[in-house]
Amino acid sequence: MNDMRRTILWSVFAFSLLMLWDGWLRHTGQPSMFAPAPAASAASAPSGSAQASGATDASSVPPPSATGANAAVPVAAAASGAAVPGAAPTVPSQQLVLTTDVLRATVDTQGGNLVKVELLKYTDQDHPEKHVLVLDPAHSYSAQSGLVDAAGTDLPNHTSAMAPVTAERTLADGQDALVLKLESAPVNGVKRVLTYTFPRAGYAVGVKQEVVNTSGITVRPQVYVQLVRDGVVPASSGFFGAPTSYVGPAFYTANSKFKKVEFKHIDDNSTGFDKTANNGWVSVVQHYFASAWLNTQDTSREFFARKVGTNLYAVGMLFNLGDVAGGQSKAFESQLYVGPQEEKKLEALAPGLELVKDYGLVTILAKPLFWLLYYLHSLLQNWGWSIVALVVLLKAAFYWLNAKAYRSMAKMKAINPRIQEMRERLKDKPQQMQQEMMKIYREEKVNPIGGCLPIMIQIPVFIALYWVLLSSVEIRNAPWIGWITDLSVKDPYFVLPLLMTLSTLLQTWLNPTPPDPLQAKMMWIMPLVFSVMFFFFPAGLVLYWLTNNILSIAQQWMINKQIEGATKKA
């Protein structure tokens, strides 16, 4: 029974570490251990390039139809002689670069689309000389908006040429926001005025679209907002249902809550999100960062997800503006979030927006753990010490469960010499050996599997904490002490992994030695083998595991001494 208990524990430990390692590979965009090797043709294309895979240029993506978000562009547009979606603009486009204290945005005057956003406070971990890109030309990834007409008349959309009205391109000292205003030429008597408001220290960009009707007739325009991106995502695997870092579109409504919509589901029209609602938002999610179109008003909207080119997709919302009489104007306001998945800040922007931070299958446990970690950070002002404090609190919460497991192991260690002697004496009589072993267990009141349940109960909590540390952008680029300048990447000098390996070996020494010689060897080899993985894990995760090991060793040593003292007195 003791051998069975060890086999179960080592199997669980090995499987957990294997899943964590595979999850880390997938989170960092590396191939999963269980995924097939990428095809040679995919490897030859530039990473994430929609154009390399034959995708349509993002500027030529047709707007949603006025008669349905997933329908074709109205034929009336071609007959009107106005700018046809997909046709080259008559005025050469300009790339307007706007800079605030936290981002650098590029707006294309063809349609007024946001085609590139660099986050100035976040560097690419693989290329430290570069900033993180959320909207990224390499993925044909842009934010677009425009007008369509309920009657099918062509109106200015995200392919129409626009001219800048304001001259400021950099947020000046003392300014709260940087404003960019663009105007289109009238199309069928309707002009579109687009205004971006980039706030200081913020990633939620105000977007106002104004319809100016210079014709003598009433029009009934609709406003659409959409995110366009290719379908290239990091290699991943759902091996045994292990959670992965999601990359792709997501929708939210109060009715159906958060819905991930993978690109392949858009291909086969199995999306399953609410098509209409009076609330909600649409986003594109990636590890640590996200973009999202937001409108928190109680306003009817239609959601859509379309394939608009080879390996190119558009997801967005369509709103009715109502009648706009000749000589009148009407404005529609929304927000475009382009930035990090800072959970507390996302909660304040729109209901459910914090859900773009993907915890996978352990969300129900991960969210309260992050809340506690965030609270500790508000007190300690250091994410490294906050991780240490969180582990201390978790160890305190599970103290009695751990104590039960360690007490069982300590008793097993105390009677191990008797077990070894008996096994040697009865090695040729396996049936009698088992009977004698059970007799010793009864006499010493030892349950050979008594330490399994407490450890099994804690495994989901530890895995949830793993995903909290792996998914939290707040820990990205966060220093701890000395040489640890970023808790989200590996220890540059491998100090923490070496200490963790030593602590694991010390913990193994404190455990009872298995009677079987092969198991005894494996007991020492397995910690060494799995410790190799931690040399490539983020420093924050290794710090968590090292702290857990140190506290476990202290508790186990104390219980071992108590058992030894009681044995001597007896």
Coordinates of C-alpha atoms in Angstrom, one line a residue:
M1 CA 0.0 0.0 0.0
N2 CA 2.9 2.3 0.7
D3 CA 4.3 1.6 -2.7
M4 CA 0.9 2.4 -4.2
R5 CA 0.7 5.7 -2.4
R6 CA 4.1 6.7 -3.7
T7 CA 3.2 5.7 -7.2
I8 CA 0.0 7.8 -7.1
L9 CA 1.8 10.8 -5.7
W10 CA 4.7 10.7 -8.1
S11 CA 2.3 10.2 -11.0
V12 CA 0.2 13.2 -10.0
F13 CA 3.4 15.3 -9.5
A14 CA 4.9 14.2 -12.8
F15 CA 1.7 14.8 -14.7
S16 CA 1.2 18.2 -13.1
L17 CA 4.7 19.3 -14.0
L18 CA 4.4 17.9 -17.5
M19 CA 1.1 19.9 -18.1
L20 CA 2.6 23.1 -16.6
W21 CA 5.7 22.8 -18.8
D22 CA 3.5 22.2 -21.9
G23 CA 1.3 25.1 -20.9
W24 CA 4.3 27.4 -20.6
L25 CA 5.5 26.4 -24.1
R26 CA 2.1 27.2 -25.5
H27 CA 1.7 30.5 -23.6
T28 CA 5.0 31.7 -25.1
G29 CA 4.0 30.7 -28.6
Q30 CA 6.3 27.7 -28.8
P31 CA 5.1 24.4 -30.2
S32 CA 3.4 22.1 -27.8
M33 CA 5.1 18.8 -26.9
F34 CA 2.0 17.1 -28.1
A35 CA 1.2 19.1 -31.2
P36 CA 2.3 18.0 -34.7
A37 CA 5.2 19.8 -36.3
P38 CA 4.2 22.7 -38.4
A39 CA 4.1 22.2 -42.1
A40 CA 7.0 23.4 -44.1
S41 CA 4.9 25.8 -46.2
A42 CA 3.8 27.6 -43.0
A43 CA 7.3 27.9 -41.8
S44 CA 8.4 29.6 -45.0
A45 CA 5.8 32.4 -44.6
P46 CA 6.6 35.5 -42.5
S47 CA 5.3 35.1 -39.0
G48 CA 1.7 36.3 -38.7
S49 CA 1.7 37.8 -42.2
A50 CA -1.8 37.8 -43.7
Q51 CA -0.4 38.9 -47.0
A52 CA 2.0 35.9 -47.1
S53 CA -1.0 33.6 -46.9
G54 CA -2.9 35.4 -49.6
A55 CA -5.1 37.5 -47.4
T56 CA -7.0 40.5 -48.6
D57 CA -5.6 43.8 -47.6
A58 CA -7.4 45.1 -44.5
S59 CA -8.3 48.4 -46.2
S60 CA -10.4 46.5 -48.7
V61 CA -12.6 44.7 -46.2
P62 CA -16.2 45.5 -47.1
P63 CA -18.4 47.0 -44.5
P64 CA -21.4 45.2 -43.1
S65 CA -24.6 45.5 -45.1
A66 CA -27.3 47.7 -43.9
T67 CA -29.6 44.8 -44.3
G68 CA -27.6 42.4 -42.2
A69 CA -24.1 42.4 -40.7
N70 CA -23.1 39.2 -42.5
A71 CA -24.6 40.0 -45.8
A72 CA -22.8 41.3 -48.9
V73 CA -22.1 45.0 -49.6
P74 CA -25.2 46.6 -51.2
V75 CA -25.0 46.6 -55.0
A76 CA -26.3 50.2 -55.0
A77 CA -22.8 51.3 -54.0
A78 CA -21.4 50.4 -57.4
A79 CA -24.3 51.9 -59.3
S80 CA -24.1 55.2 -57.5
G81 CA -20.7 56.1 -58.8
A82 CA -19.4 56.6 -55.3
A83 CA -16.3 55.0 -53.8
V84 CA -16.8 51.3 -54.0
P85 CA -15.5 49.2 -51.0
G86 CA -12.4 47.5 -52.2
A87 CA -11.5 50.1 -54.9
A88 CA -8.4 52.2 -54.6
P89 CA -9.0 55.6 -53.0
T90 CA -8.8 58.6 -55.3
V91 CA -6.7 60.5 -52.8
P92 CA -3.3 59.0 -51.7
S93 CA -3.5 57.9 -48.1
Q94 CA -1.3 59.2 -45.3
Q95 CA 0.0 57.5 -42.2
L96 CA -0.6 59.9 -39.3
V97 CA 1.5 58.9 -36.2
L98 CA 0.2 60.1 -32.9
T99 CA 2.1 59.8 -29.6
T100 CA 1.0 60.0 -26.0
D101 CA 2.7 59.0 -22.8
V102 CA 1.7 55.4 -23.1
L103 CA 1.2 54.6 -26.8
R104 CA 2.1 55.4 -30.4
A105 CA -0.8 55.1 -32.8
T106 CA -0.8 55.1 -36.6
V107 CA -4.0 56.3 -38.3
D108 CA -4.4 55.7 -42.0
T109 CA -6.4 58.5 -43.7
Q110 CA -7.9 55.9 -46.0
G111 CA -11.0 55.3 -43.9
G112 CA -9.4 56.8 -40.7
N113 CA -8.5 53.3 -39.5
L114 CA -6.2 52.6 -36.6
V115 CA -3.6 50.3 -38.3
K116 CA -0.9 50.2 -35.7
V117 CA -0.6 50.7 -31.9
E118 CA 2.6 50.4 -30.0
L119 CA 2.5 50.2 -26.2
L120 CA 5.4 52.4 -25.1
K121 CA 5.6 51.0 -21.5
Y122 CA 5.9 47.3 -22.7
T123 CA 8.8 45.9 -24.6
D124 CA 8.7 42.7 -26.7
Q125 CA 10.3 40.0 -24.5
D126 CA 11.9 38.3 -27.5
H127 CA 13.1 41.6 -29.0
P128 CA 13.7 44.1 -26.1
E129 CA 14.6 46.9 -28.5
K130 CA 11.0 46.9 -29.8
H131 CA 7.7 47.8 -28.2
V132 CA 4.7 45.5 -27.9
L133 CA 2.3 45.9 -30.9
V134 CA -1.4 45.2 -30.3
L135 CA -2.8 46.5 -33.6
D136 CA -0.1 45.1 -35.9
P137 CA 0.4 45.4 -39.7
A138 CA 2.2 42.0 -39.7
H139 CA -1.1 40.4 -38.8
S140 CA -3.3 42.8 -41.0
Y141 CA -4.6 43.7 -37.5
S142 CA -6.5 47.0 -37.4
A143 CA -9.5 48.8 -35.9
Q144 CA -12.0 50.1 -38.4
S145 CA -15.3 52.0 -38.4
G146 CA -17.7 53.6 -40.9
L147 CA -21.3 54.1 -42.1
V148 CA -23.8 52.1 -44.1
D149 CA -27.3 53.1 -45.1
A150 CA -30.5 51.1 -44.3
A151 CA -31.7 51.8 -47.8
G152 CA -28.6 50.6 -49.5
T153 CA -27.2 54.0 -50.5
D154 CA -23.5 54.2 -50.4
L155 CA -22.0 56.3 -47.5
P156 CA -18.5 57.0 -46.3
N157 CA -17.0 53.9 -44.8
H158 CA -13.6 52.6 -43.6
T159 CA -12.3 52.6 -47.2
S160 CA -13.2 56.3 -48.0
A161 CA -10.5 58.9 -48.2
M162 CA -10.4 61.3 -45.2
A163 CA -8.5 64.5 -44.5
P164 CA -7.0 65.5 -41.1
V165 CA -8.5 68.7 -39.6
T166 CA -6.3 68.9 -36.5
A167 CA -2.6 69.4 -36.6
E168 CA -1.4 68.1 -33.1
R169 CA 0.4 64.7 -33.3
T170 CA 2.0 64.6 -29.8
L171 CA 0.4 64.9 -26.4
A172 CA 1.9 68.1 -24.9
D173 CA 2.8 68.5 -21.3
G174 CA -0.2 69.5 -19.2
Q175 CA -2.6 68.2 -21.8
D176 CA -5.2 65.6 -20.6
A177 CA -5.8 64.2 -24.1
L178 CA -4.6 64.3 -27.7
V179 CA -7.4 64.8 -30.3
L180 CA -7.3 63.8 -33.9
K181 CA -10.2 64.9 -36.2
L182 CA -10.7 63.7 -39.8
E183 CA -13.4 64.5 -42.4
S184 CA -14.4 62.7 -45.5
A185 CA -15.7 64.3 -48.7
P186 CA -19.5 64.0 -49.0
V187 CA -20.7 60.7 -50.5
N188 CA -24.3 61.0 -51.8
G189 CA -24.6 64.2 -49.8
V190 CA -23.4 62.6 -46.5
K191 CA -20.1 63.6 -44.8
R192 CA -18.4 61.6 -42.1
V193 CA -16.5 63.3 -39.3
L194 CA -14.3 61.0 -37.3
T195 CA -12.7 62.1 -34.0
Y196 CA -10.2 60.1 -31.9
T197 CA -9.5 61.2 -28.3
F198 CA -6.3 59.6 -26.9
P199 CA -6.3 60.1 -23.1
R200 CA -3.2 60.7 -21.0
A201 CA -2.1 57.5 -19.1
G202 CA -4.9 55.5 -20.7
Y203 CA -5.6 52.9 -23.4
A204 CA -9.3 53.5 -23.8
V205 CA -9.5 55.8 -26.9
G206 CA -12.7 57.8 -27.5
V207 CA -14.1 57.4 -31.0
K208 CA -16.8 59.7 -32.2
Q209 CA -18.4 59.4 -35.6
E210 CA -20.6 62.3 -36.8
V211 CA -22.9 62.1 -39.7
V212 CA -23.4 65.4 -41.5
N213 CA -26.2 65.3 -44.0
T214 CA -25.7 68.0 -46.6
S215 CA -28.3 66.6 -49.0
G216 CA -31.9 67.7 -49.1
I217 CA -33.3 64.3 -48.2
T218 CA -33.5 62.3 -45.0
V219 CA -31.1 59.4 -44.6
R220 CA -31.1 56.5 -42.2
P221 CA -27.4 55.6 -41.6
Q222 CA -26.0 52.8 -39.5
V223 CA -22.6 52.9 -37.7
Y224 CA -20.3 49.9 -37.6
V225 CA -17.1 49.3 -35.7
Q226 CA -14.9 46.2 -36.3
L227 CA -11.6 44.6 -35.6
V228 CA -9.8 42.9 -38.5
R229 CA -7.1 40.3 -38.1
D230 CA -5.6 37.3 -39.8
G231 CA -6.2 33.9 -38.3
V232 CA -2.5 33.1 -37.4
V233 CA -2.2 32.1 -33.8
P234 CA 0.6 30.5 -31.8
A235 CA 0.8 26.7 -31.9
S236 CA -1.3 25.2 -29.1
S237 CA -2.8 21.9 -28.0
G238 CA -5.8 20.9 -25.9
F239 CA -4.0 17.8 -24.7
F240 CA -6.1 16.2 -22.0
G241 CA -8.1 19.5 -21.8
A242 CA -5.1 21.5 -20.4
P243 CA -5.9 25.2 -20.5
T244 CA -4.2 27.3 -23.2
S245 CA -3.7 31.0 -23.7
Y246 CA -6.4 32.0 -26.1
V247 CA -5.7 34.1 -29.2
G248 CA -8.7 35.2 -31.2
P249 CA -12.1 37.0 -31.1
A250 CA -14.4 37.1 -28.1
F251 CA -17.9 38.5 -27.6
Y252 CA -19.7 39.6 -24.5
T253 CA -23.4 40.3 -23.8
A254 CA -25.2 40.3 -20.4
N255 CA -27.3 37.4 -21.6
S256 CA -24.7 34.9 -22.8
K257 CA -21.6 36.4 -21.0
F258 CA -18.1 35.8 -22.4
K259 CA -17.9 33.8 -25.6
K260 CA -14.7 32.9 -27.3
V261 CA -15.1 32.5 -31.1
E262 CA -12.1 30.8 -32.7
F263 CA -11.3 31.6 -36.3
K264 CA -12.1 28.1 -37.4
H265 CA -15.6 28.5 -36.0
I266 CA -16.1 31.6 -38.2
D267 CA -15.0 29.4 -41.1
D268 CA -17.7 26.8 -40.4
N269 CA -20.3 29.3 -39.1
S270 CA -20.5 27.6 -35.7
T271 CA -19.8 30.7 -33.6
G272 CA -22.7 30.5 -31.1
F273 CA -22.6 34.1 -29.9
D274 CA -25.7 36.4 -29.5
K275 CA -26.4 38.2 -32.8
T276 CA -28.4 41.0 -31.2
A277 CA -28.4 42.7 -27.8
N278 CA -28.8 46.1 -26.1
N279 CA -25.4 45.8 -24.5
G280 CA -22.0 44.1 -24.9
W281 CA -18.7 44.4 -26.7
V282 CA -16.5 42.6 -29.1
S283 CA -12.7 42.0 -28.8
V284 CA -9.6 40.3 -30.1
V285 CA -7.6 38.6 -27.4
Q286 CA -4.0 37.6 -27.1
H287 CA -1.6 36.7 -24.3
Y288 CA -1.3 39.7 -21.9
F289 CA -3.0 42.2 -24.3
A290 CA -6.3 42.9 -26.0
S291 CA -8.3 45.2 -28.3
A292 CA -12.0 45.8 -27.8
W293 CA -14.8 48.0 -29.2
L294 CA -16.9 49.2 -26.3
N295 CA -20.3 50.9 -26.0
T296 CA -21.8 50.9 -22.5
Q297 CA -25.1 52.6 -23.5
D298 CA -28.4 50.6 -23.4
T299 CA -28.5 50.7 -27.2
S300 CA -29.6 48.0 -29.6
R301 CA -26.7 46.5 -31.6
E302 CA -26.0 43.7 -34.0
F303 CA -22.9 41.5 -33.6
F304 CA -21.1 40.0 -36.6
A305 CA -18.1 37.7 -37.4
R306 CA -17.1 37.3 -41.0
K307 CA -14.4 35.8 -43.1
V308 CA -13.4 38.7 -45.4
G309 CA -10.4 37.3 -47.2
T310 CA -8.0 34.4 -47.3
N311 CA -7.1 33.9 -43.6
L312 CA -8.6 37.3 -42.8
Y313 CA -11.5 37.9 -40.4
A314 CA -13.6 40.8 -39.2
V315 CA -15.6 40.9 -35.9
G316 CA -17.7 43.9 -34.8
M317 CA -21.0 45.6 -34.0
L318 CA -23.6 47.5 -36.0
F319 CA -25.8 50.3 -34.6
N320 CA -28.8 52.2 -35.9
L321 CA -28.6 56.0 -35.8
G322 CA -32.1 56.7 -36.8
D323 CA -33.2 59.4 -39.3
V324 CA -30.9 62.3 -40.1
A325 CA -32.8 65.0 -42.0
G326 CA -31.3 67.1 -44.7
G327 CA -29.1 69.8 -43.3
Q328 CA -28.9 68.0 -39.9
S329 CA -26.2 66.0 -38.2
K330 CA -26.0 63.2 -35.6
A331 CA -23.1 61.8 -33.6
F332 CA -22.3 58.4 -32.3
E333 CA -19.7 57.7 -29.6
S334 CA -17.9 54.5 -28.6
Q335 CA -14.6 53.5 -27.1
L336 CA -11.7 51.5 -28.5
Y337 CA -9.6 49.8 -25.9
V338 CA -6.1 48.8 -27.1
G339 CA -3.8 47.8 -24.3
P340 CA -2.8 45.4 -21.5
Q341 CA -5.1 43.1 -19.7
E342 CA -4.9 44.9 -16.4
E343 CA -7.8 43.2 -14.6
K344 CA -8.9 45.9 -12.2
K345 CA -8.8 48.6 -14.9
L346 CA -10.7 46.5 -17.4
E347 CA -13.5 45.9 -14.8
A348 CA -14.0 49.6 -14.5
L349 CA -14.4 50.1 -18.3
A350 CA -17.2 47.8 -19.2
P351 CA -19.0 44.8 -17.6
G352 CA -17.2 41.6 -18.2
L353 CA -14.2 43.2 -20.0
E354 CA -11.8 41.7 -17.4
L355 CA -12.7 38.2 -18.8
V356 CA -10.4 38.8 -21.8
K357 CA -7.7 37.8 -19.3
D358 CA -7.7 34.1 -19.9
Y359 CA -7.4 31.7 -17.0
G360 CA -8.7 28.7 -18.9
L361 CA -10.4 25.9 -17.0
V362 CA -9.4 27.2 -13.6
T363 CA -11.0 30.6 -13.8
I364 CA -13.3 30.0 -10.8
L365 CA -10.2 29.5 -8.5
A366 CA -7.8 31.8 -10.3
K367 CA -9.9 35.0 -10.0
P368 CA -10.0 35.0 -6.1
L369 CA -6.3 34.1 -6.1
F370 CA -5.5 37.1 -8.3
W371 CA -7.7 39.3 -6.1
L372 CA -5.7 38.3 -3.1
L373 CA -2.4 38.8 -4.9
Y374 CA -3.5 42.2 -6.1
Y375 CA -4.5 43.2 -2.6
L376 CA -1.1 42.0 -1.2
H377 CA 0.6 44.1 -3.9
S378 CA -1.3 47.2 -2.8
L379 CA 0.2 46.7 0.6
L380 CA 3.8 45.6 -0.3
Q381 CA 4.2 47.4 -3.6
N382 CA 6.4 44.6 -4.9
W383 CA 5.1 41.7 -7.0
G384 CA 7.9 39.4 -5.9
W385 CA 7.2 39.9 -2.2
S386 CA 3.5 39.7 -2.9
I387 CA 4.0 36.2 -4.4
V388 CA 5.9 35.2 -1.3
A389 CA 3.2 36.5 1.0
L390 CA 0.5 34.8 -1.1
V391 CA 2.3 31.4 -0.7
V392 CA 2.6 32.0 3.0
L393 CA -1.2 32.6 3.3
L394 CA -2.0 29.5 1.2
K395 CA 0.3 27.4 3.3
A396 CA -1.4 28.7 6.4
A397 CA -4.8 27.9 4.9
F398 CA -3.8 24.4 4.1
Y399 CA -1.7 23.9 7.3
W400 CA -3.8 21.2 8.9
L401 CA -4.2 19.3 5.6
N402 CA -0.4 19.4 5.0
A403 CA 0.2 18.5 8.6
K404 CA -1.9 15.3 8.2
A405 CA 0.1 14.4 5.1
Y406 CA 3.5 15.1 6.6
R407 CA 2.5 13.3 9.9
S408 CA 1.6 10.2 7.8
M409 CA 5.0 10.4 6.0
A410 CA 6.8 10.9 9.3
K411 CA 5.3 7.9 10.8
M412 CA 6.1 5.9 7.7
K413 CA 9.7 7.1 8.0
A414 CA 9.8 6.1 11.6
I415 CA 8.6 2.5 10.9
N416 CA 10.6 2.2 7.7
P417 CA 13.5 0.2 9.3
R418 CA 11.0 -2.5 10.5
I419 CA 9.4 -2.6 7.0
Q420 CA 12.8 -2.9 5.4
E421 CA 13.8 -5.8 7.7
M422 CA 10.5 -7.6 7.2
R423 CA 10.7 -7.2 3.4
E424 CA 14.2 -8.7 3.4
R425 CA 13.2 -11.5 5.6
L426 CA 10.1 -12.4 3.6
K427 CA 11.2 -11.5 0.1
D428 CA 10.4 -15.0 -1.1
K429 CA 7.0 -15.1 0.5
P430 CA 5.1 -12.1 -1.0
Q431 CA 1.7 -13.0 0.4
Q432 CA 3.0 -13.3 4.0
M433 CA 5.0 -10.1 3.4
Q434 CA 1.8 -8.2 2.6
Q435 CA 0.1 -9.6 5.7
E436 CA 3.0 -8.7 8.0
M437 CA 3.1 -5.2 6.4
M438 CA -0.6 -4.6 7.1
K439 CA -0.1 -5.9 10.7
I440 CA 2.6 -3.3 11.3
Y441 CA 0.4 -0.6 9.9
R442 CA -2.4 -1.5 12.2
E443 CA -0.1 -1.7 15.3
E444 CA 1.5 1.6 14.5
K445 CA -1.9 3.2 13.4
V446 CA -0.4 4.3 10.1
N447 CA -2.5 4.8 7.0
P448 CA -0.2 4.3 4.0
I449 CA -2.4 6.4 1.8
G450 CA -3.2 9.0 4.5
G451 CA -1.1 11.7 2.8
C452 CA -2.7 11.4 -0.6
L453 CA -6.0 13.2 -0.2
P454 CA -4.6 16.4 1.4
I455 CA -2.1 16.7 -1.5
M456 CA -4.7 16.0 -4.1
I457 CA -7.0 18.7 -2.7
Q458 CA -4.3 21.3 -3.1
I459 CA -3.3 20.5 -6.7
P460 CA -6.2 22.5 -8.3
V461 CA -5.3 25.5 -6.1
F462 CA -1.6 25.3 -7.1
I463 CA -2.4 25.0 -10.8
A464 CA -4.8 28.0 -10.6
L465 CA -2.0 30.0 -9.0
Y466 CA 0.3 28.9 -11.8
W467 CA -2.1 30.4 -14.3
V468 CA -2.6 33.6 -12.3
L469 CA 1.2 34.2 -12.4
L470 CA 1.4 33.2 -16.1
S471 CA -1.5 35.3 -17.3
S472 CA -1.1 38.5 -15.3
V473 CA 0.4 41.3 -17.3
E474 CA 0.9 43.2 -14.0
I475 CA 3.8 40.9 -13.3
R476 CA 5.3 41.4 -16.8
N477 CA 8.5 43.5 -16.5
A478 CA 8.0 43.6 -12.7
P479 CA 11.3 43.4 -10.7
W480 CA 11.8 41.6 -7.4
I481 CA 15.3 42.0 -5.9
G482 CA 18.8 42.4 -7.3
W483 CA 19.2 40.4 -10.5
I484 CA 15.5 39.6 -10.9
T485 CA 14.3 42.5 -13.0
D486 CA 11.4 40.8 -14.7
L487 CA 9.3 38.1 -12.9
S488 CA 7.7 37.0 -16.1
V489 CA 10.9 35.7 -17.7
K490 CA 13.5 33.1 -16.6
D491 CA 16.1 33.9 -14.0
P492 CA 19.1 35.2 -16.0
Y493 CA 21.6 33.6 -13.7
F494 CA 19.5 30.5 -12.7
V495 CA 19.9 31.2 -9.0
L496 CA 16.2 30.6 -8.1
P497 CA 16.0 27.3 -10.1
L498 CA 19.2 26.0 -8.4
L499 CA 17.8 26.9 -5.0
M500 CA 14.6 25.2 -5.9
T501 CA 16.4 22.1 -7.0
L502 CA 18.3 21.9 -3.7
S503 CA 15.1 22.5 -1.7
T504 CA 13.4 19.7 -3.6
L505 CA 16.3 17.3 -2.9
L506 CA 16.2 18.3 0.8
Q507 CA 12.4 17.7 0.9
T508 CA 13.0 14.3 -0.7
W509 CA 15.6 13.4 2.0
L510 CA 13.0 14.2 4.7
N511 CA 10.5 11.8 3.2
P512 CA 10.6 8.1 4.1
T513 CA 12.7 6.0 1.7
P514 CA 10.7 3.5 -0.3
P515 CA 11.5 -0.1 0.5
D516 CA 11.9 -1.0 -3.1
P517 CA 15.5 -0.1 -4.4
L518 CA 14.2 1.0 -7.8
Q519 CA 11.6 3.3 -6.3
A520 CA 14.2 4.7 -3.9
K521 CA 16.4 5.7 -6.9
M522 CA 13.5 7.1 -8.8
M523 CA 12.6 9.2 -5.7
W524 CA 15.9 11.0 -6.1
I525 CA 16.1 11.1 -9.9
M526 CA 12.6 12.5 -10.6
P527 CA 13.0 15.7 -8.7
L528 CA 16.3 16.3 -10.6
V529 CA 14.6 15.6 -14.0
F530 CA 11.7 17.9 -13.4
S531 CA 13.8 20.6 -11.8
V532 CA 15.4 21.1 -15.2
M533 CA 12.1 22.5 -16.5
F534 CA 12.2 25.2 -13.8
F535 CA 15.4 26.6 -15.3
F536 CA 13.2 27.9 -18.2
F537 CA 10.1 28.9 -16.2
P538 CA 9.4 32.6 -15.4
A539 CA 11.2 33.7 -12.3
G540 CA 7.8 34.5 -10.6
L541 CA 6.7 30.9 -10.9
V542 CA 10.0 29.5 -9.6
L543 CA 9.8 32.0 -6.7
Y544 CA 6.4 30.7 -5.9
W545 CA 7.6 27.0 -6.0
L546 CA 10.8 27.7 -4.0
T547 CA 8.8 29.5 -1.3
N548 CA 6.3 26.7 -1.1
N549 CA 9.2 24.2 -0.8
I550 CA 10.9 26.1 2.0
L551 CA 7.7 26.3 4.0
S552 CA 6.9 22.6 3.3
I553 CA 10.4 21.7 4.5
A554 CA 10.0 23.7 7.7
Q555 CA 6.6 22.1 8.5
Q556 CA 7.8 18.6 7.6
W557 CA 11.0 18.9 9.7
M558 CA 9.0 20.1 12.6
I559 CA 6.5 17.2 12.4
N560 CA 9.3 14.7 11.9
K561 CA 11.0 16.0 15.1
Q562 CA 7.6 15.7 17.0
I563 CA 7.2 12.1 15.8
E564 CA 10.8 11.2 16.6
G565 CA 10.4 12.7 20.1
A566 CA 7.2 10.8 20.8
T567 CA 8.8 7.5 19.5
K568 CA 11.8 8.0 21.9
K569 CA 9.5 8.6 24.9
A570 CA 7.5 5.5 24.1

